[in-house]
Coordinates of C-alpha atoms and ligand atoms in Angstrom, one line a residue:
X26 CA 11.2 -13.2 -3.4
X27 CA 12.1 -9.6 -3.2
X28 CA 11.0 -7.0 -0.7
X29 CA 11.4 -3.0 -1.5
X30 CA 10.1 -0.3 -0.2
X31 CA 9.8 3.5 -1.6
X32 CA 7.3 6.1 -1.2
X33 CA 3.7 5.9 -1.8
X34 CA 2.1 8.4 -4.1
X35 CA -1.4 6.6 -3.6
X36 CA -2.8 4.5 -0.8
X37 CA -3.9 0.7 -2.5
X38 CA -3.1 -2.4 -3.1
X39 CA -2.5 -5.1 -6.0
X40 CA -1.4 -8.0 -6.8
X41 CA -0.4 -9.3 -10.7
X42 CA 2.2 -9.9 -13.4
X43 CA 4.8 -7.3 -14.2
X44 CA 5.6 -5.3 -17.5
X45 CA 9.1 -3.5 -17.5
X46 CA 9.2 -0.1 -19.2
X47 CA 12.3 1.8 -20.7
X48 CA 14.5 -1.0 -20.4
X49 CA 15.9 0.0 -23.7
X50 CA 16.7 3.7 -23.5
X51 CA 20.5 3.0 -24.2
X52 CA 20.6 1.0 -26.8
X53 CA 20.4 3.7 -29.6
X54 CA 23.3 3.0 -32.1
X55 CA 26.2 5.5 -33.1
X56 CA 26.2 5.0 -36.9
X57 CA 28.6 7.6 -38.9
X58 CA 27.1 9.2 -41.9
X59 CA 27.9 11.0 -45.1
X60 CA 25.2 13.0 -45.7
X61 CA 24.3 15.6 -42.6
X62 CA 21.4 17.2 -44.9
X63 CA 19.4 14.1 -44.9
X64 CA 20.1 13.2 -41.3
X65 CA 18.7 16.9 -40.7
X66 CA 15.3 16.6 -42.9
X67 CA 14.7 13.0 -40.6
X68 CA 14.7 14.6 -37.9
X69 CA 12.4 17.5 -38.7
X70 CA 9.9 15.1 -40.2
X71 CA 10.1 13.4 -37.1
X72 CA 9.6 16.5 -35.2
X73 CA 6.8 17.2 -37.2
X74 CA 5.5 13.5 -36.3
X75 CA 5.8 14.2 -32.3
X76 CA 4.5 17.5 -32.6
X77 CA 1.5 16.3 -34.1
X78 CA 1.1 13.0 -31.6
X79 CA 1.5 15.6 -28.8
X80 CA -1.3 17.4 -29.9
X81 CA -3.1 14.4 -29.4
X82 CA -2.1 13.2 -26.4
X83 CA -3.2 16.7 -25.3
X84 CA -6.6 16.8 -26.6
X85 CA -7.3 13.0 -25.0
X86 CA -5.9 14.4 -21.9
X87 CA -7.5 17.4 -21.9
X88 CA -11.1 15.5 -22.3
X89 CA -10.1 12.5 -19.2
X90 CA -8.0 14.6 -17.0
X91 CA -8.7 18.2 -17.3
X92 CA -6.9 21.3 -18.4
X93 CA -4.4 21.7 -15.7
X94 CA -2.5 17.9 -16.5
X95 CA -2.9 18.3 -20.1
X96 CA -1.1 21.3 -20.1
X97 CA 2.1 18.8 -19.5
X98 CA 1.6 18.2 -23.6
X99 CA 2.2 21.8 -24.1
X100 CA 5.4 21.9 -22.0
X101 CA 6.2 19.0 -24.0
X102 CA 5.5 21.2 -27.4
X103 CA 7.6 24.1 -26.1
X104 CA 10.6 21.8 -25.3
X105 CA 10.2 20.0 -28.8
X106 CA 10.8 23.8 -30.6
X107 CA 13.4 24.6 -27.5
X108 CA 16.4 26.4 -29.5
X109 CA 19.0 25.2 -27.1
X110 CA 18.1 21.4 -27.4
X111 CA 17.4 21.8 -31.2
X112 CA 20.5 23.5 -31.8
X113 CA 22.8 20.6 -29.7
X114 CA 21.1 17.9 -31.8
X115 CA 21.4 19.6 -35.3
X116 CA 25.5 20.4 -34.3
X117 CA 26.1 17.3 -33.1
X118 CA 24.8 15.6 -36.4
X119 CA 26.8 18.4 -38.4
X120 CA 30.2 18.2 -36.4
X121 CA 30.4 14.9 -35.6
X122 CA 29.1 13.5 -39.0
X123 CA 26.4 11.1 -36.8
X124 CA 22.7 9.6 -37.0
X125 CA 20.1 11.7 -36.1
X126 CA 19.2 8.8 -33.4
X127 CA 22.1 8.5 -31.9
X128 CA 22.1 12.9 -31.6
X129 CA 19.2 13.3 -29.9
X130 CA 19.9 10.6 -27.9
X131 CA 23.0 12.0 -26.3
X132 CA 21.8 15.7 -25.8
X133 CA 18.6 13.9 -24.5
X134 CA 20.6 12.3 -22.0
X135 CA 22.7 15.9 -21.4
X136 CA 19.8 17.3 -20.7
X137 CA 18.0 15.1 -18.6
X138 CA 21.1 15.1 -16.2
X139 CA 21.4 19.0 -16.2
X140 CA 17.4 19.3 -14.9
X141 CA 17.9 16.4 -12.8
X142 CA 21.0 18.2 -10.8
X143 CA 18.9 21.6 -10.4
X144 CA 18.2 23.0 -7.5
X145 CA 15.1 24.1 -8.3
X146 CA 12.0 21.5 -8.1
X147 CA 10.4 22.1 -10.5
X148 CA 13.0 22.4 -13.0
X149 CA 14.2 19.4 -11.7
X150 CA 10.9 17.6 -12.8
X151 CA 11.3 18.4 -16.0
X152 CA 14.3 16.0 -16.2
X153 CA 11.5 13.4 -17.3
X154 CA 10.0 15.4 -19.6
X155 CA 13.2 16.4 -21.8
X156 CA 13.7 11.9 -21.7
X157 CA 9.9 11.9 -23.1
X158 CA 10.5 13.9 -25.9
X159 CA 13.8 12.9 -26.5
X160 CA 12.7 9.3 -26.6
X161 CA 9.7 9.9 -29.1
X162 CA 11.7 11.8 -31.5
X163 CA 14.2 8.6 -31.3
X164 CA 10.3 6.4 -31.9
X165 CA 9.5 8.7 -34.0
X166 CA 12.8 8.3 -36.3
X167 CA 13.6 4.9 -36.1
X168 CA 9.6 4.1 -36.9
X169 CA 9.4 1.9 -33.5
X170 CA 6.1 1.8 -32.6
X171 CA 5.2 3.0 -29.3
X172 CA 4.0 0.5 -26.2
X173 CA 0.2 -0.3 -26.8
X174 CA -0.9 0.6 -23.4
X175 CA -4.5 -0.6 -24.7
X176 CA -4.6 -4.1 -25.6
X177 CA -1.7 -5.3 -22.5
X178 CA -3.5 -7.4 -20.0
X179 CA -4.2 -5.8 -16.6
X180 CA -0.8 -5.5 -15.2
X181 CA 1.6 -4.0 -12.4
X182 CA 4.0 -1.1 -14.5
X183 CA 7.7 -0.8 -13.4
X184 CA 9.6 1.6 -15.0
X185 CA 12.6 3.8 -14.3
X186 CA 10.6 7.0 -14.3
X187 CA 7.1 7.1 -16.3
X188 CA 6.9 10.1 -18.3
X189 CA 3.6 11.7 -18.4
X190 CA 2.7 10.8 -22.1
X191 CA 2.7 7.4 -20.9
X192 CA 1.0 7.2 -17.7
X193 CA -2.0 9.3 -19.6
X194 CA -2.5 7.0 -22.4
X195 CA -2.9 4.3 -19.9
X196 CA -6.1 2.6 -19.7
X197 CA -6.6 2.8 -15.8
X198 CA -8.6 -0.8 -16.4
X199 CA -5.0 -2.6 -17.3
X200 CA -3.0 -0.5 -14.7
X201 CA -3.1 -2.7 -11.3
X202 CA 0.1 -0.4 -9.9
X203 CA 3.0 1.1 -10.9
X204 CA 6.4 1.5 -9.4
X205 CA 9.3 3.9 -10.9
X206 CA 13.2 4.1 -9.4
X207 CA 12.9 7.9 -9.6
X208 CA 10.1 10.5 -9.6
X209 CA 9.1 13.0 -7.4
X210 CA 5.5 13.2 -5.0
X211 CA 4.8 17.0 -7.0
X212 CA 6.0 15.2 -11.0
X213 CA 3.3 15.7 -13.1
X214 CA 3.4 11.5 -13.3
X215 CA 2.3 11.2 -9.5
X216 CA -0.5 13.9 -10.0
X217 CA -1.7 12.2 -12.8
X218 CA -1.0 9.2 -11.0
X219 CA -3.2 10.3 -8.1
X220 CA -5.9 11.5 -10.2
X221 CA -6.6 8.1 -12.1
X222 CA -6.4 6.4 -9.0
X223 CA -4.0 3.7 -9.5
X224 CA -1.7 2.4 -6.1
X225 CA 1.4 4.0 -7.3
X226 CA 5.0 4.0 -5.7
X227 CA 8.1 5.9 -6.3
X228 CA 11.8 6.1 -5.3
X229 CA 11.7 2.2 -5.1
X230 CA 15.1 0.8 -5.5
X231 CA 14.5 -1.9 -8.3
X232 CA 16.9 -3.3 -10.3
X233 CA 15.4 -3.4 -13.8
X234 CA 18.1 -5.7 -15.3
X235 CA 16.8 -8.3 -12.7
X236 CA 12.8 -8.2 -13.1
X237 CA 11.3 -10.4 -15.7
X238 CA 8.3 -9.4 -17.7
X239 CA 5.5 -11.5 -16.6
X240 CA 6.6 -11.8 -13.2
X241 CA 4.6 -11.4 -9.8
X242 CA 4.1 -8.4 -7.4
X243 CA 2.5 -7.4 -4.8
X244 CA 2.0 -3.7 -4.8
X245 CA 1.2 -2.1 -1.1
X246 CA 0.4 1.6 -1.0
X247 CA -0.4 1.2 2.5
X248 CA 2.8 0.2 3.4
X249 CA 4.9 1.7 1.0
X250 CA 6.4 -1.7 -0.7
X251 CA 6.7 -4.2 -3.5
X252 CA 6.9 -7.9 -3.3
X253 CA 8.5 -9.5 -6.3
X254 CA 7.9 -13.3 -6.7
X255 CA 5.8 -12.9 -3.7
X256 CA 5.4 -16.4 -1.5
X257 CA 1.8 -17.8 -1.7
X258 CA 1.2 -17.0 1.5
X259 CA 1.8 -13.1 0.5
X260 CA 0.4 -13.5 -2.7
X261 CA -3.2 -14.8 -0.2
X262 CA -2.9 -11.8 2.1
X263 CA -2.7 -9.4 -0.8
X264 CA -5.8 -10.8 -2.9
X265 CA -7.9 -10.9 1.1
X266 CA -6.7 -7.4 1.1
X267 CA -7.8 -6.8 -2.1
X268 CA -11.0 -8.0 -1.4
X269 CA -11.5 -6.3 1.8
X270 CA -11.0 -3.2 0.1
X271 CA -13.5 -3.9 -2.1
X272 CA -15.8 -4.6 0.0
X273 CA -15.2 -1.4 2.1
X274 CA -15.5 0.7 -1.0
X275 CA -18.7 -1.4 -2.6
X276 CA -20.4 -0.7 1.1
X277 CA -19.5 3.1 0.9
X278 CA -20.8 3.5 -2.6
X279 CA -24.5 2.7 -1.1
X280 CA -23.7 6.0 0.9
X281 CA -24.3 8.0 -2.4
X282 CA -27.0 10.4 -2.7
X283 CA -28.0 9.8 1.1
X284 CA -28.2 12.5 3.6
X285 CA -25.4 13.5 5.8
X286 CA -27.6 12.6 9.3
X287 CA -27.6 11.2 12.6
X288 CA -29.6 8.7 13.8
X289 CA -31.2 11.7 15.7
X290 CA -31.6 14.1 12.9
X291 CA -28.9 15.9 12.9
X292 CA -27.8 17.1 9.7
X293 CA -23.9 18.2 8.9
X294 CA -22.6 19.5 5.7
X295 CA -20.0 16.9 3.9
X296 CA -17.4 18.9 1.7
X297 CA -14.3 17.7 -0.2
X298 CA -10.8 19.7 -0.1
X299 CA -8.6 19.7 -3.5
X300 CA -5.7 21.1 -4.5
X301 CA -6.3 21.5 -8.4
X302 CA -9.1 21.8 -11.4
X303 CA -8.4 18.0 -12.5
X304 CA -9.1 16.8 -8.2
X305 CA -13.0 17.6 -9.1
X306 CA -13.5 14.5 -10.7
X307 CA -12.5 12.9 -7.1
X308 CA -15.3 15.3 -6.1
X309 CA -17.7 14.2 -8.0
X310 CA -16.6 10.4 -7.4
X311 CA -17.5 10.7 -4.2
X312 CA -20.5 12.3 -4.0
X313 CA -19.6 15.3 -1.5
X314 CA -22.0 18.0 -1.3
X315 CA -19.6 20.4 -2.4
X316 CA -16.0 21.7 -2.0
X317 CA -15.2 23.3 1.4
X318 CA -11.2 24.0 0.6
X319 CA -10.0 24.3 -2.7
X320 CA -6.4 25.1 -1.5
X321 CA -5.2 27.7 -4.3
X322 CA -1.5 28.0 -3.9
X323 CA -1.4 24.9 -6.1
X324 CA -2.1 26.9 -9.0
X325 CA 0.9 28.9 -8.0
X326 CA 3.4 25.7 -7.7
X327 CA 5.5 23.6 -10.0
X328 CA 5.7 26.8 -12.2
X329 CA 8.3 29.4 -12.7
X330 CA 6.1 32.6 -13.3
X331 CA 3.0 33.8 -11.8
X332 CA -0.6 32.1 -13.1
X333 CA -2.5 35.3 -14.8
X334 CA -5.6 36.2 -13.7
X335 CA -7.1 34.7 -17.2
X336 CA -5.6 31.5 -16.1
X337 CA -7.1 31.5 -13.0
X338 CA -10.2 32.6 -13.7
X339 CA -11.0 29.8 -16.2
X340 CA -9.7 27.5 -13.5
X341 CA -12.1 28.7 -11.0
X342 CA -14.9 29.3 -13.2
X343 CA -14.4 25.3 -14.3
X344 CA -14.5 24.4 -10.7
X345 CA -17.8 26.2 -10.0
X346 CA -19.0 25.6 -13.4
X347 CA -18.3 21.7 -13.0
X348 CA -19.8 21.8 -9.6
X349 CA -23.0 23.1 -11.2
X350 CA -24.4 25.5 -7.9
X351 CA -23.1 23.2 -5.4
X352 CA -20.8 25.4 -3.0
X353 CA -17.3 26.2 -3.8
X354 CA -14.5 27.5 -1.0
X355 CA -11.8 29.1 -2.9
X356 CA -8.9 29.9 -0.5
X357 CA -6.5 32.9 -1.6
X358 CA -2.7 32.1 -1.9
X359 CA -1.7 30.5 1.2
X360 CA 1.9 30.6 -0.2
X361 CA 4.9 30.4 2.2
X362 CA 5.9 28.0 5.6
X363 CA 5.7 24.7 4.0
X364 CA 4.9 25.8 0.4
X365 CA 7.6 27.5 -1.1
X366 CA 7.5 29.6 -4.8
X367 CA 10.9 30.1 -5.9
X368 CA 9.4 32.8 -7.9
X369 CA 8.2 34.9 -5.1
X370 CA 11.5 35.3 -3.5
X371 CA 10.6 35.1 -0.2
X372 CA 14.0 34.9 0.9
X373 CA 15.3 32.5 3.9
X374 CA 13.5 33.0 7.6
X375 CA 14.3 31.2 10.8
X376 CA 10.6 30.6 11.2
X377 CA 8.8 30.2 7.7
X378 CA 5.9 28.8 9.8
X379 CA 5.6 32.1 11.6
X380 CA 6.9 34.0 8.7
X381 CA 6.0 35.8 5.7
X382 CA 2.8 33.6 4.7
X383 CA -1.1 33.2 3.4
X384 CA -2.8 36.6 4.2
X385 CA 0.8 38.7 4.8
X386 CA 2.6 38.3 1.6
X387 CA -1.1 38.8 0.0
X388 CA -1.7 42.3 2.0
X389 CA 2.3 43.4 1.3
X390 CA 2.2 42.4 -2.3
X391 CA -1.5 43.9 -3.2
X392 CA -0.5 43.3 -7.0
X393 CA -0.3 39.4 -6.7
X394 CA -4.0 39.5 -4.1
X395 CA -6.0 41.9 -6.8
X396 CA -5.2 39.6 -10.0
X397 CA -6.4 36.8 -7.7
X398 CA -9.6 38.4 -6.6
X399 CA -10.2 39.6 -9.6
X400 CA -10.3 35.9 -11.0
X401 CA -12.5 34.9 -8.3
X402 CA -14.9 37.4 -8.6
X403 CA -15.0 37.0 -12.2
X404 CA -15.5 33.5 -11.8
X405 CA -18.3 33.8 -9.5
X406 CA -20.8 34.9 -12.0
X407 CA -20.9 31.3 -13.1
X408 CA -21.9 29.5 -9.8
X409 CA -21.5 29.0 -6.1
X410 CA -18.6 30.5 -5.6
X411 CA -17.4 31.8 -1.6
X412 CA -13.7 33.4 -1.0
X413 CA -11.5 31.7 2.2
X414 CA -8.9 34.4 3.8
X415 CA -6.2 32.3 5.1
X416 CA -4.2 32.9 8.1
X417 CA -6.3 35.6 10.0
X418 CA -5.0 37.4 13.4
X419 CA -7.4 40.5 13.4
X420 CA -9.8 42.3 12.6
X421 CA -7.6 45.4 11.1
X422 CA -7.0 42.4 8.2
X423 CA -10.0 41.8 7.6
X424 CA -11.0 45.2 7.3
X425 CA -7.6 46.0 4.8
X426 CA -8.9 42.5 3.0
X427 CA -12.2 44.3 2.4
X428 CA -10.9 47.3 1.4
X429 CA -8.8 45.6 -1.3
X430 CA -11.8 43.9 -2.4
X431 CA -13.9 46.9 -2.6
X432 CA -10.4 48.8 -4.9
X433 CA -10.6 45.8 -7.3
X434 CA -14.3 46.1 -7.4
X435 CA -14.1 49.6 -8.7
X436 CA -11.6 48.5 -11.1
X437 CA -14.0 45.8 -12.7
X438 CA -16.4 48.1 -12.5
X439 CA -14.5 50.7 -14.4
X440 CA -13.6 48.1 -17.0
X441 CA -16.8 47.2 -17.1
X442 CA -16.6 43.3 -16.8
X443 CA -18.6 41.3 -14.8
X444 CA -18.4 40.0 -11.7
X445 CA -20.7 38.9 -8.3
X446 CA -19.5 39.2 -5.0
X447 CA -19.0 35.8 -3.4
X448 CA -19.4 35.3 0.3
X449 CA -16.3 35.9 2.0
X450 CA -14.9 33.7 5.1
X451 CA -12.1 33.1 7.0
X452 CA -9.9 30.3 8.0
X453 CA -9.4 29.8 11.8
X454 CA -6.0 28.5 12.0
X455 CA -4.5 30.7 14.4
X456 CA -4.8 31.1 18.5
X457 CA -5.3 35.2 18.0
X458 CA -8.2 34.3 15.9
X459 CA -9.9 31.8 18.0
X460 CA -9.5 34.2 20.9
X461 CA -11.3 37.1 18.9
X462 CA -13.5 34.7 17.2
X463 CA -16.9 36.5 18.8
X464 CA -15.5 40.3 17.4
X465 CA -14.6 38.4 14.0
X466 CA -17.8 36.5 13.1
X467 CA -19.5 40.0 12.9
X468 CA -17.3 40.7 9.9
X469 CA -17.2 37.5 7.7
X470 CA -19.9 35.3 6.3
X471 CA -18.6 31.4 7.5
X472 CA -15.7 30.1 9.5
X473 CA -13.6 27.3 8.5
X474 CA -11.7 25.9 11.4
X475 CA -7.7 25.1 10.0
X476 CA -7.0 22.3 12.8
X477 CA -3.3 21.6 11.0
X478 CA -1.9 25.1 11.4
X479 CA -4.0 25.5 14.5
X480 CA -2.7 22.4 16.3
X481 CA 0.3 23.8 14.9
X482 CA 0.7 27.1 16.5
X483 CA -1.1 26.3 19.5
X484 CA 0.9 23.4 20.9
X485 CA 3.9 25.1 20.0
X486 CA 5.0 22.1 17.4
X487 CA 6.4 22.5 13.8
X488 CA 3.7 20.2 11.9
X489 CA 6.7 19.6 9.2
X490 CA 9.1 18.1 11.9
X491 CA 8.9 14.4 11.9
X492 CA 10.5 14.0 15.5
X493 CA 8.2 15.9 16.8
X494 CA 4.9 13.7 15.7
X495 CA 4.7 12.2 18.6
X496 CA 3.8 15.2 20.3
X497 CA 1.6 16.9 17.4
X498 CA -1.5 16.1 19.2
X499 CA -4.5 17.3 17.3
X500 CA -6.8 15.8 20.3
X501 CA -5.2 17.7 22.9
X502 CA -7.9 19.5 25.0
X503 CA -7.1 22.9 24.0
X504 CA -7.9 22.1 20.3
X505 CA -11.5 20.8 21.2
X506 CA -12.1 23.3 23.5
X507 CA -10.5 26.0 20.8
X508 CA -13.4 24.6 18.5
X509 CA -16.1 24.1 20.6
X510 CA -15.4 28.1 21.5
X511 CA -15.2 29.2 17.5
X512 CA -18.7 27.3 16.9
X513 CA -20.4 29.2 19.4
X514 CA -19.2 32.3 18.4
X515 CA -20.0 32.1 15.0
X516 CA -23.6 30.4 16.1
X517 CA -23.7 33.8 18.2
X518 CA -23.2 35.8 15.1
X519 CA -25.7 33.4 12.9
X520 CA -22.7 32.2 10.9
X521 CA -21.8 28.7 10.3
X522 CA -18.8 27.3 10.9
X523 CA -17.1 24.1 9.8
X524 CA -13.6 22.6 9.9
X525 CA -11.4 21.8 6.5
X526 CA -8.2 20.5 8.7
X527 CA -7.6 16.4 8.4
X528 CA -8.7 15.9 11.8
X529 CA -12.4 16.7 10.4
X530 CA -11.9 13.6 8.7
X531 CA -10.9 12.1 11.9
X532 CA -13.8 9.2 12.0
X533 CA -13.2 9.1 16.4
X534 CA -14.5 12.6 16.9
X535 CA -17.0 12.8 14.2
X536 CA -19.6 12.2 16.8
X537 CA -17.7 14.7 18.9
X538 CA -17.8 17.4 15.7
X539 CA -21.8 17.0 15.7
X540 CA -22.2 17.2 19.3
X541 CA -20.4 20.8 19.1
X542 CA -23.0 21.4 16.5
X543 CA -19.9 22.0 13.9
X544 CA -21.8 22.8 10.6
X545 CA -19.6 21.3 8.0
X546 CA -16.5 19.2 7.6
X547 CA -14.4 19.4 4.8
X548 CA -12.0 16.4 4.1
X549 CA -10.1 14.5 1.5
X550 CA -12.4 13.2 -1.1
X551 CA -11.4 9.2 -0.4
X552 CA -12.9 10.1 2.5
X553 CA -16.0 11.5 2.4
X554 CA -18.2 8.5 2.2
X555 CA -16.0 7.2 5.3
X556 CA -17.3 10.2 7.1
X557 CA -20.6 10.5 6.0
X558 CA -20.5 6.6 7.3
X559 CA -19.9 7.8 10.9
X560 CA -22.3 10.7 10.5
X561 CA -25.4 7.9 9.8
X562 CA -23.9 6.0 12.5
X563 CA -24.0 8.5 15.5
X564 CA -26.6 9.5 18.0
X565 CA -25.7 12.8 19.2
X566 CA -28.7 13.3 22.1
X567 CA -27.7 10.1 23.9
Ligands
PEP1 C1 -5.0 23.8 8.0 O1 -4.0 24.5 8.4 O2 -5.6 23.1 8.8 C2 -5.4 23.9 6.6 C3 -6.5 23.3 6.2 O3 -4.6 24.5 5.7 P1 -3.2 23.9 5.2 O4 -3.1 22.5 5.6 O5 -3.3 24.1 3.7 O6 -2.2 24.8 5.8
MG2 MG1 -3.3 26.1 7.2

């Protein structure tokens, strides 16, 4: 038996027989050849071959996971045609007098250890990329065909690092877990990952060499390990588990299509938060009435340029479009503090938290705010679509907000493109705001009550700083009474307000939440037939 532990990219658990993946990435043979010419003409034929299986593996993708993970296929198209990778591969065959193989092997390998020692994140993610190309042209030339993800029996994947190609073309139904040495939580492989929900866990120390194909594991998300050759006592608490979990989720799934009420008749709205286009499916999954947060600034990471406002608008308009009239929260770029953009060059602070974030950068740097309002209100035209200002302190910023809107409202106009104007709230995530929360419901349509940031700055604790969690108190008094005080302000105003923080997902104040007569709670889409549980199960009058 063999107990390691790593990081979990998605909460599960599973128990069955192993399959080892790239095991074999070094055994690609130096053979000497006589005719460069010919090695050159394989190699573009097999270029040709990926090329074309990429644009495959990008239309399946683009039809099971959405747009924004199938775009991984064209990052894999780009670095296919990159001139610098091309060119090491075609002078090493022509200097060195070597098999085309055995060349892209080595500059794949050159490669894949430059990304990997970047810096930067997200150039360091595409370490896994150049080793999926690199290793398909090698496929590709030595006519090896590639693993046939579809008829394996259902099965527990450990791998050094799955590239994305292969964790797509996995049938989800075979997949019990997978486990990788290397791999980051933001890699396209742990979105993916997360999106076809399979219990997944990285950084896990595993000695390849030393696990058999065909052996046991136990695979716990919830506690961040693997159990190789598990004992049968394990191997029983895993499959209980398993069951239990099951059960749980069979028992939730009869929530579907039912009402979000108490047993008194109160009725609360149950939202989902997401962080990109491809998270709607979880949405839908789960049957939540709509999508209270749908936290932008993703659409801004893991890239190295800013998205365009035609990118963003046909991300939004497929959220809203998908979401056929149900209500959609889109927050603006709540870039900064914990979410950091290489490309913005925000520069190094002593206090990111409190720094130059959310609503600030957006209000100094009015170029990046119009191209994403103009996307939104572009978008709105094809469904419920609302606008979330992030990080409010004051009225004057709402007022400069509006005036933005009305300048890129002129400009559409001007244009003449359509648009609507969505309904416009704010996030209460600050103390300043809760304080002026009566003057600020006059100016905004809904209020969305940020408990993170808010337990954040009001208890004086960095929410990033693990020594400090046990002091990050979300209960403490002065956030309930903070919310209690923003409801009846906005109620004043007759404006709802609802909170998109995790501790509206917080199943021991859910009665609480209603009692306040909170209008909505936003929460992670695993969780909102957990919530809409407690909802049916409380009695707010007694
Ligand atoms: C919050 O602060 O509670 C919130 C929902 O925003 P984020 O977690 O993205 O800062
Ligand atoms: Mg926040």
């Amino acid at each position: 038996m063999q107990k390691l532990s790593g990081k979990s990219v998605y909460r599960g658990i599973a128990l069955g027989p192993v399959i080892v993946l790239n095991k074999n990435d070094e055994q690609v043979k130096r053979i000497k050849i006589t005719d460069a010419d010919l090695e050159l003409s394989k190699l573009a034929e097999a270029g040709k071959k990926s090329a074309e299986q990429l644009q495959s593996l990008y239309e399946k993708a683009l039809k099971e996971v959405g747009e924004a993970s199938a775009a991984i296929f064209e990052v894999h198209q780009m670095l296919l045609e990159d001139e610098d990778y091309l060119d090491a591969i075609h002078n090493m065959i022509q200097t060195e007098m070597v098999n085309a193989e055995y060349a892209v092997a080595v500059t794949g390998d050159n490669f894949y250890n430059m990304f990997a020692n970047m810096e930067d994140d997200y150039m360091k993610a595409r370490a896994a990329d150049i080793k999926d190309i690199s290793n398909r042209l090698i496929r590709n030339l030595t006519g090896e065909k590639e693993v046939d993800f579809a008829s394996m029996e259902p099965s527990v994947i450990v791998a050094d690092d799955l590239t994305p190609s292969e964790t797509v073309q996995m049938d989800k139904d075979k997949i019990l877990a997978f486990v990788t040495v290397h791999g980051s939580t933001n890699s396209h492989t742990s979105i993916l990952a997360r999106m076809m929900n399979i219990p997944a866990l990285i950084g896990v120390p595993v000695n390849l060499n030393e696990i058999q194909f065909g052996m046991q594991a136990v695979v716990d998300g919830f506690n961040a390990e693997v159990i190789f050759e598990p004992t049968e006592e394990i191997c029983a608490a895993a499959r209980k588990k398993i069951i239990e979990e099951q059960e749980k989720h069979n028992l939730l799934e009869t929530l579907k299509g039912k009402e979000n009420i108490t047993k008194d008749g109160k009725v609360i709205e149950v939202y989902a938060n997401i962080g990109s286009v491809g998270d709607v499916g979880y949405v839908l999954e789960n049957d939540a009435g709509g999508i209270g947060l749908f936290r932008s600034e993703f659409l801004y990471l893991g890239r190295n340029i800013h998205p365009t406002e035609e990118e963003q608008f046909q991300a939004y308009r497929q959220v809203v479009q998908t979401m056929a009239g149900k209500k959609v929260i889109i927050r603006t770029l709540d870039i900064g503090a914990d979410k950091q953009v290489d490309y913005f060059n925000l520069g190094k602070e002593d206090n990111p938290a409190m720094g130059y974030r959310a609503i600030r950068i957006c209000l100094k740097e009015k170029g990046i705010f119009k191209t994403q309002l103009r996307a939104l209100l572009r978008a709105s035209v094809f469904g419920n679509l609302s606008i979330m200002y992030p990080m409010i302190t004051s009225v004057e910023e709402i007022k400069e907000i509006y005036s933005i809107v009305d300048e890129v409202r002129e400009e559409l106009d001007g244009d003449g493109i359509p648009y609507d104007m969505p309904e416009q709230g704010i996030m209460i995530e600050t103390p300043a705001a809760v304080m002026i929360s009566d003057e600020l419901a006059g100016l905004v349509d809904f209020f969305s009550i940020g408990t993170n940031d808010l337990t954040q700055y009001t208890l004086a604790i960095d929410r990033q700083n693990e020594r400090l969690d046990d002091f990050y108190n979300p209960h403490h008094k002065a956030i309930m009474r903070m919310i209690k005080m923003v409801v009846e302000n906005a109620h004043k105003c007759g404006k709802w307000a609802g909170i998109c923080g995790e501790l509206g997902a917080d199943l021991e104040l859910t009665e609480e939440f209603l009692r306040m007569g909170v209008d909505e709670l936003s929460v992670a889409p695993s969780m909102i037939l957990k919530v809409r549980k407690a909802i049916r199960e409380s009695e707010i009058r007694k």
